CSV table of C-alpha atoms and ligand atoms in Angstrom, one decimal:
chain,number,residue,atom,x,y,z
A,1,UNK,CA,-23.2,13.1,9.4
A,2,UNK,CA,-27.0,12.7,9.9
A,3,UNK,CA,-28.6,10.8,7.0
A,4,UNK,CA,-29.2,13.3,4.2
A,5,UNK,CA,-32.7,12.1,3.4
A,6,UNK,CA,-33.7,12.7,7.1
A,7,UNK,CA,-32.2,16.2,7.0
A,8,UNK,CA,-34.3,16.9,3.9
A,9,UNK,CA,-37.5,15.7,5.6
A,10,UNK,CA,-36.7,17.9,8.7
A,11,UNK,CA,-35.9,21.0,6.7
A,12,UNK,CA,-37.8,21.1,3.4
A,13,UNK,CA,-41.5,21.4,2.7
A,14,UNK,CA,-43.4,18.4,1.5
A,15,UNK,CA,-45.5,20.6,-0.8
A,16,UNK,CA,-43.1,20.0,-3.6
A,17,UNK,CA,-42.3,16.3,-2.8
A,18,UNK,CA,-43.0,13.6,-5.4
A,19,UNK,CA,-41.0,10.9,-3.7
A,20,UNK,CA,-40.7,7.2,-4.6
A,21,UNK,CA,-37.7,6.1,-2.6
A,22,UNK,CA,-35.1,7.7,-0.3
A,23,UNK,CA,-32.9,9.2,-3.0
A,24,UNK,CA,-30.5,11.8,-1.6
A,25,UNK,CA,-28.0,13.2,-4.1
A,26,UNK,CA,-24.7,15.0,-3.4
A,27,UNK,CA,-23.1,14.9,-6.9
A,28,UNK,CA,-23.7,14.1,-10.5
A,29,UNK,CA,-21.5,13.3,-13.5
A,30,UNK,CA,-22.8,12.5,-17.0
A,31,UNK,CA,-25.6,9.9,-16.6
A,32,UNK,CA,-24.7,9.2,-13.0
A,33,UNK,CA,-25.9,10.5,-9.7
A,34,UNK,CA,-24.0,9.9,-6.4
A,35,UNK,CA,-25.2,9.8,-2.8
A,36,UNK,CA,-23.4,10.8,0.3
A,37,UNK,CA,-21.7,7.4,0.6
A,38,UNK,CA,-20.4,7.7,-2.9
A,39,UNK,CA,-22.8,5.1,-4.3
A,40,UNK,CA,-23.2,5.6,-8.0
A,41,UNK,CA,-26.6,5.4,-9.6
A,42,UNK,CA,-27.6,5.4,-13.3
A,43,UNK,CA,-30.0,8.3,-13.9
A,44,UNK,CA,-32.7,7.0,-16.1
A,45,UNK,CA,-34.9,10.0,-15.4
A,46,UNK,CA,-32.5,12.9,-15.8
A,47,UNK,CA,-34.7,14.7,-13.2
A,48,UNK,CA,-37.8,14.2,-15.3
A,49,UNK,CA,-36.0,15.0,-18.5
A,50,UNK,CA,-34.5,18.3,-17.3
A,51,UNK,CA,-30.8,17.2,-17.3
A,52,UNK,CA,-30.8,16.8,-21.1
A,53,UNK,CA,-27.0,16.8,-21.4
A,54,UNK,CA,-26.5,14.8,-18.2
A,55,UNK,CA,-24.9,16.2,-15.1
A,56,UNK,CA,-21.9,18.6,-15.1
A,57,UNK,CA,-21.6,18.9,-18.9
A,58,UNK,CA,-18.6,21.1,-19.7
A,59,UNK,CA,-20.6,23.2,-22.3
A,60,UNK,CA,-23.1,24.3,-19.6
A,61,UNK,CA,-20.4,24.8,-17.0
A,62,UNK,CA,-18.5,27.1,-19.4
A,63,UNK,CA,-21.5,29.0,-20.7
A,64,UNK,CA,-22.8,29.6,-17.2
A,65,UNK,CA,-19.4,30.6,-15.8
A,66,UNK,CA,-18.8,33.1,-18.7
A,67,UNK,CA,-22.3,34.6,-18.4
A,68,UNK,CA,-21.9,35.0,-14.6
A,69,UNK,CA,-18.4,36.6,-14.9
A,70,UNK,CA,-19.5,39.3,-17.2
A,71,UNK,CA,-23.3,39.6,-16.6
A,72,UNK,CA,-25.5,41.3,-19.2
A,73,UNK,CA,-27.8,42.6,-16.4
A,74,UNK,CA,-30.1,40.0,-14.9
A,75,UNK,CA,-33.5,40.9,-16.4
A,76,UNK,CA,-35.0,41.4,-19.8
A,77,UNK,CA,-38.0,43.4,-18.6
A,78,UNK,CA,-36.6,46.8,-19.0
A,79,UNK,CA,-33.6,46.2,-21.2
A,80,UNK,CA,-32.6,44.1,-24.2
A,81,UNK,CA,-29.9,41.6,-23.2
A,82,UNK,CA,-27.6,39.7,-25.6
A,83,UNK,CA,-28.0,36.1,-24.4
A,84,UNK,CA,-31.8,36.3,-24.4
A,85,UNK,CA,-31.8,37.8,-27.9
A,86,UNK,CA,-29.4,35.1,-29.2
A,87,UNK,CA,-31.5,32.4,-27.6
A,88,UNK,CA,-34.7,33.8,-29.1
A,89,UNK,CA,-33.1,34.0,-32.6
A,90,UNK,CA,-31.9,30.5,-32.3
A,91,UNK,CA,-35.3,29.1,-31.2
A,92,UNK,CA,-37.0,30.9,-34.1
A,93,UNK,CA,-34.4,29.5,-36.5
A,94,UNK,CA,-34.8,25.8,-35.4
A,95,UNK,CA,-38.5,25.7,-34.8
A,96,UNK,CA,-40.8,25.5,-37.9
A,97,UNK,CA,-43.7,27.9,-37.9
A,98,UNK,CA,-45.9,30.3,-40.0
A,99,UNK,CA,-45.6,34.0,-40.5
A,100,UNK,CA,-44.0,36.5,-38.2
A,101,UNK,CA,-43.4,35.1,-34.7
A,102,UNK,CA,-42.0,36.1,-31.3
A,103,UNK,CA,-40.4,34.3,-28.4
A,104,UNK,CA,-41.4,34.6,-24.7
A,105,UNK,CA,-38.9,33.4,-22.1
A,106,UNK,CA,-39.9,32.0,-18.7
A,107,UNK,CA,-38.6,29.9,-15.9
A,108,UNK,CA,-40.6,26.7,-16.3
A,109,UNK,CA,-43.0,24.7,-18.4
A,110,UNK,CA,-45.6,25.8,-16.0
A,111,UNK,CA,-45.2,29.5,-16.4
A,112,UNK,CA,-44.9,29.2,-20.2
A,113,UNK,CA,-48.1,27.2,-20.5
A,114,UNK,CA,-49.9,29.5,-18.1
A,115,UNK,CA,-48.8,32.6,-20.1
A,116,UNK,CA,-50.1,31.1,-23.3
A,117,UNK,CA,-53.4,30.0,-21.7
A,118,UNK,CA,-53.9,33.5,-20.6
A,119,UNK,CA,-52.8,35.3,-23.7
A,120,UNK,CA,-54.8,33.2,-26.2
A,121,UNK,CA,-58.0,34.1,-24.5
A,122,UNK,CA,-57.1,37.7,-24.2
A,123,UNK,CA,-55.8,38.1,-27.7
A,124,UNK,CA,-58.5,36.2,-29.6
A,125,UNK,CA,-61.4,37.2,-27.4
A,126,UNK,CA,-62.5,33.5,-27.5
A,127,UNK,CA,-63.5,32.2,-24.0
A,128,UNK,CA,-62.6,28.5,-24.3
A,129,UNK,CA,-59.6,26.2,-24.2
A,130,UNK,CA,-59.4,22.5,-25.1
A,131,UNK,CA,-56.9,20.1,-23.7
A,132,UNK,CA,-56.6,16.3,-23.0
A,133,UNK,CA,-57.5,14.3,-20.0
A,134,UNK,CA,-54.2,13.1,-18.5
A,135,UNK,CA,-52.4,16.2,-19.7
A,136,UNK,CA,-49.8,17.7,-17.3
A,137,UNK,CA,-49.1,21.3,-18.4
A,138,UNK,CA,-47.7,22.5,-15.1
A,139,UNK,CA,-48.0,23.1,-11.4
A,140,UNK,CA,-49.0,26.8,-11.2
A,141,UNK,CA,-52.6,27.8,-10.8
A,142,UNK,CA,-53.0,28.9,-14.5
A,143,UNK,CA,-51.2,25.8,-15.9
A,144,UNK,CA,-53.1,23.4,-13.6
A,145,UNK,CA,-56.3,25.1,-14.8
A,146,UNK,CA,-55.7,23.7,-18.3
A,147,UNK,CA,-54.4,20.3,-17.3
A,148,UNK,CA,-56.2,17.0,-16.9
A,149,UNK,CA,-53.9,14.9,-14.7
A,150,UNK,CA,-55.3,12.9,-11.8
A,151,UNK,CA,-52.7,14.2,-9.4
A,152,UNK,CA,-54.4,17.6,-9.7
A,153,UNK,CA,-57.9,16.4,-8.9
A,154,UNK,CA,-59.7,19.0,-6.8
A,155,UNK,CA,-57.7,21.9,-8.3
A,156,UNK,CA,-59.9,24.6,-9.8
A,157,UNK,CA,-60.0,24.3,-13.6
A,158,UNK,CA,-60.3,27.2,-16.1
A,159,UNK,CA,-64.0,27.9,-16.5
A,160,UNK,CA,-64.0,27.4,-20.2
A,161,UNK,CA,-61.9,24.2,-20.3
A,162,UNK,CA,-63.0,21.1,-22.1
A,163,UNK,CA,-60.9,17.9,-21.5
A,164,UNK,CA,-60.9,15.4,-24.4
A,165,UNK,CA,-59.7,11.7,-24.1
A,166,UNK,CA,-56.1,11.3,-25.3
A,167,UNK,CA,-55.9,8.8,-28.2
A,168,UNK,CA,-54.2,5.8,-26.4
A,169,UNK,CA,-53.6,2.9,-28.7
A,170,UNK,CA,-53.1,0.5,-25.7
A,171,UNK,CA,-56.3,1.6,-24.0
A,172,UNK,CA,-58.3,3.0,-26.9
A,173,UNK,CA,-61.2,5.3,-26.5
A,174,UNK,CA,-64.3,3.5,-27.7
A,175,UNK,CA,-62.1,0.5,-28.6
A,176,UNK,CA,-60.8,2.5,-31.6
A,177,UNK,CA,-57.0,2.6,-31.7
A,178,UNK,CA,-57.0,4.9,-34.8
A,179,UNK,CA,-58.0,7.9,-32.7
A,180,UNK,CA,-60.8,8.8,-35.1
A,181,UNK,CA,-63.4,8.3,-32.4
A,182,UNK,CA,-61.7,11.0,-30.4
A,183,UNK,CA,-62.0,13.4,-33.4
A,184,UNK,CA,-65.6,12.5,-33.7
A,185,UNK,CA,-66.1,13.2,-30.1
A,186,UNK,CA,-64.6,16.7,-30.6
A,187,UNK,CA,-66.8,17.4,-33.6
A,188,UNK,CA,-69.9,16.3,-31.6
A,189,UNK,CA,-68.9,18.7,-28.8
A,190,UNK,CA,-68.8,21.5,-31.4
A,191,UNK,CA,-72.3,20.5,-32.7
A,192,UNK,CA,-74.0,19.9,-29.3
A,193,UNK,CA,-72.1,21.8,-26.5
A,194,UNK,CA,-70.4,24.9,-27.8
A,195,UNK,CA,-69.5,26.3,-31.3
A,196,UNK,CA,-65.9,25.9,-32.3
A,197,UNK,CA,-65.5,29.7,-32.8
A,198,UNK,CA,-65.6,30.0,-29.0
A,199,UNK,CA,-62.4,28.0,-28.6
A,200,UNK,CA,-59.1,30.0,-28.5
A,201,UNK,CA,-56.7,27.1,-28.4
A,202,UNK,CA,-56.1,23.4,-28.2
A,203,UNK,CA,-53.2,22.4,-25.9
A,204,UNK,CA,-51.6,19.0,-26.5
A,205,UNK,CA,-48.6,17.0,-25.7
A,206,UNK,CA,-47.3,15.2,-28.9
A,207,UNK,CA,-46.5,12.3,-26.6
A,208,UNK,CA,-48.6,12.5,-23.4
A,209,UNK,CA,-45.8,12.1,-20.8
A,210,UNK,CA,-47.1,12.3,-17.2
A,211,UNK,CA,-50.4,10.9,-18.4
A,212,UNK,CA,-48.6,7.6,-19.3
A,213,UNK,CA,-46.0,8.2,-22.0
A,214,UNK,CA,-48.7,7.6,-24.6
A,215,UNK,CA,-47.6,7.7,-28.2
A,216,UNK,CA,-50.6,8.9,-30.3
A,217,UNK,CA,-51.7,6.9,-33.4
A,218,UNK,CA,-50.1,7.9,-36.7
A,219,UNK,CA,-51.9,10.8,-38.4
A,220,UNK,CA,-54.0,11.8,-35.4
A,221,UNK,CA,-52.4,15.2,-34.7
A,222,UNK,CA,-52.4,16.1,-38.4
A,223,UNK,CA,-56.2,15.5,-38.5
A,224,UNK,CA,-56.6,17.4,-35.2
A,225,UNK,CA,-54.5,20.3,-36.6
A,226,UNK,CA,-56.7,20.4,-39.7
A,227,UNK,CA,-59.8,20.5,-37.7
A,228,UNK,CA,-58.4,23.3,-35.5
A,229,UNK,CA,-57.3,25.3,-38.6
A,230,UNK,CA,-60.8,25.0,-40.1
A,231,UNK,CA,-62.2,26.7,-37.0
A,232,UNK,CA,-59.4,29.2,-36.4
A,233,UNK,CA,-58.4,27.4,-33.2
A,234,UNK,CA,-54.7,27.8,-32.3
A,235,UNK,CA,-52.8,24.6,-31.7
A,236,UNK,CA,-50.4,24.7,-28.7
A,237,UNK,CA,-47.8,22.0,-28.7
A,238,UNK,CA,-46.3,21.3,-25.3
A,239,UNK,CA,-42.8,20.0,-26.0
A,240,UNK,CA,-41.6,20.6,-22.4
A,241,UNK,CA,-40.8,16.9,-21.7
A,242,UNK,CA,-40.3,15.3,-25.1
A,243,UNK,CA,-38.9,18.2,-27.1
A,244,UNK,CA,-35.4,19.2,-28.2
A,245,UNK,CA,-33.9,16.0,-29.4
A,246,UNK,CA,-35.3,13.5,-26.9
A,247,UNK,CA,-37.5,11.6,-29.4
A,248,UNK,CA,-34.9,11.2,-32.0
A,249,UNK,CA,-36.1,14.4,-33.8
A,250,UNK,CA,-35.4,17.9,-32.8
A,251,UNK,CA,-39.1,18.4,-32.1
A,252,UNK,CA,-41.5,15.6,-31.2
A,253,UNK,CA,-44.2,17.2,-33.5
A,254,UNK,CA,-42.0,16.6,-36.5
A,255,UNK,CA,-43.3,13.0,-36.5
A,256,UNK,CA,-46.8,14.3,-36.9
A,257,UNK,CA,-46.7,16.1,-40.3
A,258,UNK,CA,-48.2,19.3,-38.9
A,259,UNK,CA,-46.8,22.6,-37.7
A,260,UNK,CA,-48.3,23.9,-34.4
A,261,UNK,CA,-49.2,27.6,-34.1
A,262,UNK,CA,-47.5,27.8,-30.7
A,263,UNK,CA,-44.7,25.7,-29.3
A,264,UNK,CA,-43.7,25.4,-25.6
A,265,UNK,CA,-40.2,24.4,-24.4
A,266,UNK,CA,-38.9,23.8,-20.9
A,267,UNK,CA,-37.1,21.2,-18.8
A,268,UNK,CA,-34.3,20.0,-21.1
A,269,UNK,CA,-33.9,23.5,-22.7
A,270,UNK,CA,-31.9,24.7,-19.7
A,271,UNK,CA,-30.1,21.4,-19.2
A,272,UNK,CA,-30.8,21.8,-15.4
A,273,UNK,CA,-31.2,25.5,-15.2
A,274,UNK,CA,-34.6,27.0,-15.0
A,275,UNK,CA,-35.7,28.4,-18.4
A,276,UNK,CA,-38.7,27.9,-20.7
A,277,UNK,CA,-39.8,29.4,-23.9
A,278,UNK,CA,-43.0,29.9,-25.9
A,279,UNK,CA,-42.9,30.6,-29.6
A,280,UNK,CA,-46.0,31.8,-31.4
A,281,UNK,CA,-47.5,34.3,-33.9
A,282,UNK,CA,-46.4,37.9,-33.3
A,283,UNK,CA,-50.0,39.2,-33.0
A,284,UNK,CA,-50.6,36.9,-30.0
A,285,UNK,CA,-47.1,37.2,-28.5
A,286,UNK,CA,-47.2,41.0,-28.8
A,287,UNK,CA,-50.7,41.3,-27.5
A,288,UNK,CA,-49.9,43.7,-24.6
A,289,UNK,CA,-46.8,44.9,-22.8
A,290,UNK,CA,-46.3,43.8,-19.2
A,291,UNK,CA,-48.9,41.1,-19.6
A,292,UNK,CA,-46.8,38.2,-18.2
A,293,UNK,CA,-43.4,38.9,-16.7
A,294,UNK,CA,-41.2,37.9,-13.8
A,295,UNK,CA,-38.1,39.8,-12.9
A,296,UNK,CA,-35.6,37.1,-13.8
A,297,UNK,CA,-37.3,35.8,-16.9
A,298,UNK,CA,-34.8,35.4,-19.7
A,299,UNK,CA,-31.8,36.2,-17.4
A,300,UNK,CA,-28.4,35.9,-19.1
A,301,UNK,CA,-27.2,32.9,-17.1
A,302,UNK,CA,-30.1,30.7,-17.9
A,303,UNK,CA,-30.3,32.0,-21.5
A,304,UNK,CA,-26.6,31.2,-21.9
A,305,UNK,CA,-27.1,27.7,-20.5
A,306,UNK,CA,-30.0,27.1,-23.0
A,307,UNK,CA,-27.9,28.3,-25.9
A,308,UNK,CA,-25.2,25.9,-24.8
A,309,UNK,CA,-27.7,23.1,-24.7
A,310,UNK,CA,-29.0,23.8,-28.2
A,311,UNK,CA,-25.5,24.1,-29.6
A,312,UNK,CA,-24.3,20.9,-27.9
A,313,UNK,CA,-27.3,18.9,-29.2
A,314,UNK,CA,-26.1,19.8,-32.7
A,315,UNK,CA,-22.4,19.5,-32.1
A,316,UNK,CA,-22.5,16.1,-30.3
A,317,UNK,CA,-25.2,14.8,-32.6
A,318,UNK,CA,-27.4,14.0,-29.7
A,319,UNK,CA,-30.6,13.6,-31.7
A,320,UNK,CA,-29.0,10.6,-33.5
A,321,UNK,CA,-27.8,9.3,-30.2
A,322,UNK,CA,-31.3,9.5,-28.7
A,323,UNK,CA,-32.7,7.6,-31.7
A,324,UNK,CA,-30.0,5.0,-31.7
A,325,UNK,CA,-29.7,4.3,-27.9
A,326,UNK,CA,-33.5,4.6,-27.5
A,327,UNK,CA,-34.0,1.9,-30.1
A,328,UNK,CA,-31.5,-0.4,-28.2
A,329,UNK,CA,-33.5,0.1,-25.0
A,330,UNK,CA,-36.8,-0.6,-26.7
A,331,UNK,CA,-35.4,-3.7,-28.4
A,332,UNK,CA,-34.1,-5.1,-25.1
A,333,UNK,CA,-37.3,-4.3,-23.3
A,334,UNK,CA,-39.4,-6.0,-26.0
A,335,UNK,CA,-37.2,-9.1,-25.6
A,336,UNK,CA,-37.8,-8.9,-21.8
A,337,UNK,CA,-41.5,-8.7,-22.4
A,338,UNK,CA,-41.6,-12.2,-24.0
A,339,UNK,CA,-40.9,-13.7,-20.5
A,340,UNK,CA,-42.4,-11.1,-18.3
A,341,UNK,CA,-46.2,-11.0,-18.6
A,342,UNK,CA,-46.3,-8.0,-16.3
A,343,UNK,CA,-44.9,-5.9,-19.2
A,344,UNK,CA,-48.1,-5.1,-21.2
A,345,UNK,CA,-46.6,-2.5,-23.5
A,346,UNK,CA,-43.3,-1.0,-24.4
A,347,UNK,CA,-43.6,2.3,-26.3
A,348,UNK,CA,-41.9,5.6,-27.0
A,349,UNK,CA,-39.6,7.4,-29.4
A,350,UNK,CA,-35.9,7.8,-28.9
A,351,UNK,CA,-35.1,8.4,-25.3
A,352,UNK,CA,-38.7,9.0,-24.2
A,353,UNK,CA,-39.8,5.4,-23.3
A,354,UNK,CA,-42.8,4.0,-21.4
A,355,UNK,CA,-43.2,0.5,-20.0
A,356,UNK,CA,-46.8,-0.2,-19.0
A,357,UNK,CA,-47.1,-2.8,-16.3
A,358,UNK,CA,-50.3,-4.8,-16.0
A,359,UNK,CA,-51.8,-7.8,-14.2
A,360,UNK,CA,-54.1,-10.3,-15.9
A,361,UNK,CA,-55.9,-10.6,-19.2
A,362,UNK,CA,-57.9,-7.5,-18.6
A,363,UNK,CA,-54.8,-5.3,-18.5
A,364,UNK,CA,-55.4,-4.2,-14.9
A,365,UNK,CA,-52.8,-1.6,-14.0
A,366,UNK,CA,-50.1,-3.1,-11.7
A,367,UNK,CA,-49.8,0.0,-9.6
A,368,UNK,CA,-48.3,-1.4,-6.4
A,369,UNK,CA,-45.8,-3.6,-8.3
A,370,UNK,CA,-44.8,-0.5,-10.3
A,371,UNK,CA,-43.9,1.3,-7.1
A,372,UNK,CA,-42.0,-1.8,-5.8
A,373,UNK,CA,-40.1,-2.2,-9.1
A,374,UNK,CA,-38.7,1.4,-9.1
A,375,UNK,CA,-37.9,1.0,-5.4
A,376,UNK,CA,-36.0,-2.1,-6.1
A,377,UNK,CA,-34.3,-0.6,-9.2
A,378,UNK,CA,-33.1,2.3,-6.9
A,379,UNK,CA,-31.6,-0.3,-4.5
A,380,UNK,CA,-29.9,-2.0,-7.4
A,381,UNK,CA,-28.4,1.3,-8.7
A,382,UNK,CA,-30.8,2.9,-11.3
A,383,UNK,CA,-33.1,5.9,-10.8
A,384,UNK,CA,-36.4,6.0,-12.7
A,385,UNK,CA,-39.9,6.9,-11.8
A,386,UNK,CA,-43.4,6.1,-12.9
A,387,UNK,CA,-46.2,8.1,-14.6
A,388,UNK,CA,-49.7,7.5,-15.8
A,389,UNK,CA,-53.3,8.1,-14.7
A,390,UNK,CA,-53.1,4.7,-13.0
A,391,UNK,CA,-49.6,5.0,-11.7
A,392,UNK,CA,-48.3,2.0,-13.7
A,393,UNK,CA,-46.0,3.2,-16.4
A,394,UNK,CA,-42.3,3.2,-15.9
A,395,UNK,CA,-40.9,6.2,-17.6
A,396,UNK,CA,-37.4,6.5,-19.1
A,397,UNK,CA,-36.1,9.9,-20.0
A,398,UNK,CA,-32.4,9.6,-19.5
A,399,UNK,CA,-29.8,12.2,-20.6
A,400,UNK,CA,-29.5,12.5,-24.4
A,401,UNK,CA,-25.8,11.6,-23.9
A,402,UNK,CA,-26.6,8.1,-22.6
A,403,UNK,CA,-24.3,5.5,-24.2
A,404,UNK,CA,-25.4,2.1,-25.5
A,405,UNK,CA,-23.5,0.4,-22.7
A,406,UNK,CA,-25.1,2.5,-20.0
A,407,UNK,CA,-28.5,1.8,-21.6
A,408,UNK,CA,-28.0,-2.0,-21.5
A,409,UNK,CA,-26.8,-1.8,-17.8
A,410,UNK,CA,-29.9,0.2,-17.0
A,411,UNK,CA,-32.2,-2.3,-18.7
A,412,UNK,CA,-30.5,-5.2,-16.8
A,413,UNK,CA,-31.3,-3.4,-13.6
A,414,UNK,CA,-34.9,-3.0,-14.6
A,415,UNK,CA,-35.1,-6.7,-15.5
A,416,UNK,CA,-33.6,-7.7,-12.2
A,417,UNK,CA,-36.0,-5.4,-10.3
A,418,UNK,CA,-39.0,-6.9,-12.1
A,419,UNK,CA,-37.8,-10.4,-11.3
A,420,UNK,CA,-37.3,-9.6,-7.7
A,421,UNK,CA,-40.7,-8.1,-7.3
A,422,UNK,CA,-42.4,-10.9,-9.1
A,423,UNK,CA,-40.6,-13.3,-6.8
A,424,UNK,CA,-42.0,-11.4,-3.8
A,425,UNK,CA,-38.5,-10.4,-2.6
A,426,UNK,CA,-39.4,-6.7,-2.1
A,427,UNK,CA,-41.5,-5.8,1.0
A,428,UNK,CA,-44.4,-3.4,0.5
A,429,UNK,CA,-43.4,-1.9,3.9
A,430,UNK,CA,-40.5,-0.2,2.1
A,431,UNK,CA,-43.0,2.1,0.4
A,432,UNK,CA,-44.2,3.7,3.7
A,433,UNK,CA,-43.7,7.4,3.4
A,434,UNK,CA,-43.2,7.3,-0.4
A,435,UNK,CA,-46.6,8.3,-1.8
A,436,UNK,CA,-45.5,8.9,-5.4
A,437,UNK,CA,-48.5,10.0,-7.4
B,1,PLP,C1,-45.5,18.2,-20.8
B,1,PLP,C2,-45.2,19.0,-19.6
B,1,PLP,N1,-45.5,20.3,-19.6
B,1,PLP,C3,-45.2,21.1,-18.6
B,1,PLP,C4,-44.6,20.7,-17.5
B,1,PLP,C5,-44.4,21.6,-16.3
B,1,PLP,O1,-43.0,21.8,-16.3
B,1,PLP,P1,-42.3,22.4,-15.0
B,1,PLP,O2,-42.5,21.4,-13.9
B,1,PLP,O3,-40.9,22.6,-15.4
B,1,PLP,O4,-43.0,23.7,-14.7
B,1,PLP,C6,-44.3,19.3,-17.4
B,1,PLP,C7,-43.7,18.8,-16.2
B,1,PLP,O5,-43.7,17.6,-15.9
B,1,PLP,C8,-44.6,18.5,-18.5
B,1,PLP,O6,-44.2,17.2,-18.5
């Protein structure tokens, strides 16, 4: 059999590639992926957080099988459908919010963010949106238009978009780790550039994931939410990567002592099946019929999978597991940091963890070594990728089912990979053809 990776290159478009090493998967079980030779690899990414229950979880297999065997249609556009209704009811029940709300169902974080970006403008009549530099809200035209990630440089932005520095305690804006300088910057914009009543919504990630797994300073989002509330600006919390149990809380924003007006879910919601959701005030979410729809949005198979994910998170106490196992990983990484000066920072909550790799006193991003380290980790049997505006943060978003033993094995592999790269045992030639981002 021809090498699977070469077959992929020969048959599939590069437009959707974000490749770091020649990973070619044929099977997956729990926290492990397998290649065509049967090699077993620990999945420390869970496909960027999408495989929230790991691979092949029986609850998802059962739910999808049942939904497909007796299918309640396959679209919610022109009929009500039981699984979509049950999912929407469940999301309303578990997500704090104010007043009467409605749920919109989509296929991806991208289409959910795009829909909200469009509807907040249309429903409020306000022409501007604010978001953060480094934000990744999606890969469709409308979601890229409100994002601020370097990988999308050159992409046309929404005309009324203002990008604000994300409060990064490791690389603070104006050397102020409290984040207050960021809030001052926003208030100055309101005074000098445009009045706040022109702003429809402020999009934010409660932990900025693709921008560098940045955990905001305590209290920042509460202050931002108060500022938005004062000016009637809707807060839109993008929980796509870090939501639904990953951070050791059901919602990442629960650590921020604020309640967003609109919450976006994706990735882990479907546990590997494509489904997203946006929850917000009824007057926004009911703005106009046929405003944002795709035929298979909310289809019963994906809705059933999402329901199974939410039930399993509760039943298997996966939120506690994420908090517990995540703490073990962070402790081990912090111990490793003592000897490895390349580790500038270890941060995160639960099973959303970032390891910022630096060179020298001035914290220069160690971008090439970061690529080499994940390449070496892949060779040693662990799958993880990097994020960040400077491509130097290892990101861990493993399945919420990860065990303590698996976690320790994974950290050992990372430790070995770092050591091998620091000892110049990994050739940069290996990176040829793997552009990453
Ligand atoms: C915070 C956040 N929002 C939205 C998205 C887009 O999700 P998707 O790629 O599933 O459309 C991502 C993807 O990385 C993300 O991390």
